[in-house]
Amino acid sequence: MAQTLGIVDVVWKGQNLQVEKGAKFKPGGIKNNPVTYGRAVGRAQEFTPGEVKATVPLRKGQRASDLYSAEEGELQVTCDTGQVLTWSDAFMTEIPEFTGGEGGKVELTWAVGEPEEFTVS
């Protein structure tokens, strides 16, 4: 059997985050929009931003500001299936909400463009 995506690791500005199961990412890139004319359809392209979402715990001794920044930074997503995606100019779109109980969950959201991608075996 072939391995499928299971674990997603996230590194934000050089800090390896402890990510809860269920992290998701959508790389930015060129999107095709349908354009109809008469009884035919064509396409018009546009660039669509991507998004990375991950839930992490707020740990004892950690500063809330370690998890949020209003500035751009490098974001790296590494999949246990070998894909590595990097964005040098990612930025957070939401000020995170800190939830008590259940591990102090903090949902982080980044806007990203087209990634630099490579795979490792």
Coordinates of C-alpha atoms in Angstrom, one line a residue:
M1 CA 0.0 0.0 0.0
A2 CA 1.1 3.5 -0.7
Q3 CA 1.5 6.1 2.1
T4 CA -1.0 9.0 2.1
L5 CA -0.8 12.4 3.8
G6 CA -1.0 12.1 7.6
I7 CA 1.3 14.5 9.5
V8 CA 1.8 18.1 8.5
D9 CA 4.6 20.0 10.2
V10 CA 4.7 23.8 10.2
V11 CA 7.7 26.1 10.7
W12 CA 6.9 29.9 11.1
K13 CA 9.8 32.3 11.2
G14 CA 12.2 29.5 12.2
Q15 CA 10.0 28.3 15.0
N16 CA 8.8 24.6 14.7
L17 CA 5.2 24.6 15.8
Q18 CA 3.5 21.7 17.5
V19 CA 0.5 21.1 15.1
E20 CA -2.7 19.4 16.0
K21 CA -4.1 16.8 13.6
G22 CA -6.2 18.4 10.8
A23 CA -3.9 21.1 9.6
K24 CA -4.7 22.2 6.0
F25 CA -3.1 24.1 3.2
K26 CA -4.1 25.4 -0.2
P27 CA -1.2 26.7 -2.3
G28 CA -1.8 29.9 -4.2
G29 CA -1.6 29.8 -8.0
I30 CA -3.3 30.4 -11.3
K31 CA -7.0 29.6 -11.4
N32 CA -9.1 29.1 -14.5
N33 CA -12.4 30.9 -14.6
P34 CA -15.1 29.8 -17.1
V35 CA -16.1 32.4 -19.6
T36 CA -19.2 31.6 -21.7
Y37 CA -19.9 33.1 -25.1
G38 CA -22.8 31.8 -27.1
R39 CA -22.8 28.0 -26.8
A40 CA -19.1 27.7 -26.1
V41 CA -17.0 28.1 -23.0
G42 CA -13.5 29.5 -22.7
R43 CA -11.3 30.3 -19.8
A44 CA -9.8 33.4 -18.3
Q45 CA -7.0 33.1 -15.7
E46 CA -6.4 34.9 -12.5
F47 CA -4.1 34.5 -9.6
T48 CA -5.7 33.1 -6.4
P49 CA -4.0 33.4 -3.0
G50 CA -3.5 30.3 -0.9
E51 CA -4.1 29.7 2.7
V52 CA -2.5 27.6 5.5
K53 CA -4.5 26.7 8.7
A54 CA -3.0 25.0 11.7
T55 CA -4.1 24.6 15.3
V56 CA -1.4 24.6 17.9
P57 CA -1.3 24.5 21.7
L58 CA -0.3 27.5 23.9
R59 CA 2.3 25.9 26.2
K60 CA 3.5 27.0 29.7
G61 CA 6.1 29.7 29.5
Q62 CA 5.3 30.5 25.9
R63 CA 4.4 34.1 25.0
A64 CA 1.2 34.6 23.0
S65 CA 3.2 36.9 20.7
D66 CA 5.4 33.9 19.8
L67 CA 2.4 32.7 17.8
Y68 CA 1.2 35.9 16.1
S69 CA 3.0 38.4 14.0
A70 CA 1.6 41.2 11.9
E71 CA 4.7 41.1 9.7
E72 CA 5.6 38.9 6.8
G73 CA 7.8 35.9 7.3
E74 CA 8.9 32.6 6.1
L75 CA 6.4 29.8 6.4
Q76 CA 7.3 26.2 5.7
V77 CA 4.9 23.2 5.5
T78 CA 6.4 19.7 5.5
C79 CA 4.3 16.7 4.8
D80 CA 5.1 13.2 6.0
T81 CA 4.7 12.1 2.4
G82 CA 7.8 14.1 1.4
Q83 CA 6.3 17.4 0.0
V84 CA 7.9 20.6 1.3
L85 CA 6.3 23.9 0.5
T86 CA 7.9 27.2 1.4
W87 CA 6.7 30.8 1.2
S88 CA 9.1 33.6 2.0
D89 CA 6.4 36.3 2.3
A90 CA 3.5 34.6 4.2
F91 CA 1.5 36.7 6.6
M92 CA -1.1 36.0 9.2
T93 CA -4.7 37.1 8.4
E94 CA -6.3 36.7 11.8
I95 CA -5.4 37.6 15.3
P96 CA -5.6 34.2 17.0
E97 CA -8.2 33.4 19.6
F98 CA -6.7 31.5 22.6
T99 CA -9.0 28.8 23.9
G100 CA -8.6 27.4 27.4
G101 CA -9.0 23.7 28.2
E102 CA -8.5 20.9 25.6
G103 CA -4.8 21.8 25.3
G104 CA -5.1 25.6 25.0
K105 CA -5.9 25.4 21.3
V106 CA -4.9 28.4 19.1
E107 CA -5.9 28.4 15.4
L108 CA -3.4 30.1 13.1
T109 CA -4.2 31.3 9.6
W110 CA -1.7 32.5 7.0
A111 CA -2.3 33.9 3.5
V112 CA 0.3 32.7 1.0
G113 CA 1.1 33.0 -2.7
E114 CA 2.6 30.4 -5.0
P115 CA 5.0 28.2 -3.0
E116 CA 8.5 27.0 -3.7
E117 CA 7.9 23.2 -3.7
F118 CA 10.1 20.2 -3.7
T119 CA 9.8 16.6 -2.5
V120 CA 12.1 14.5 -0.4
S121 CA 12.1 10.7 -0.3

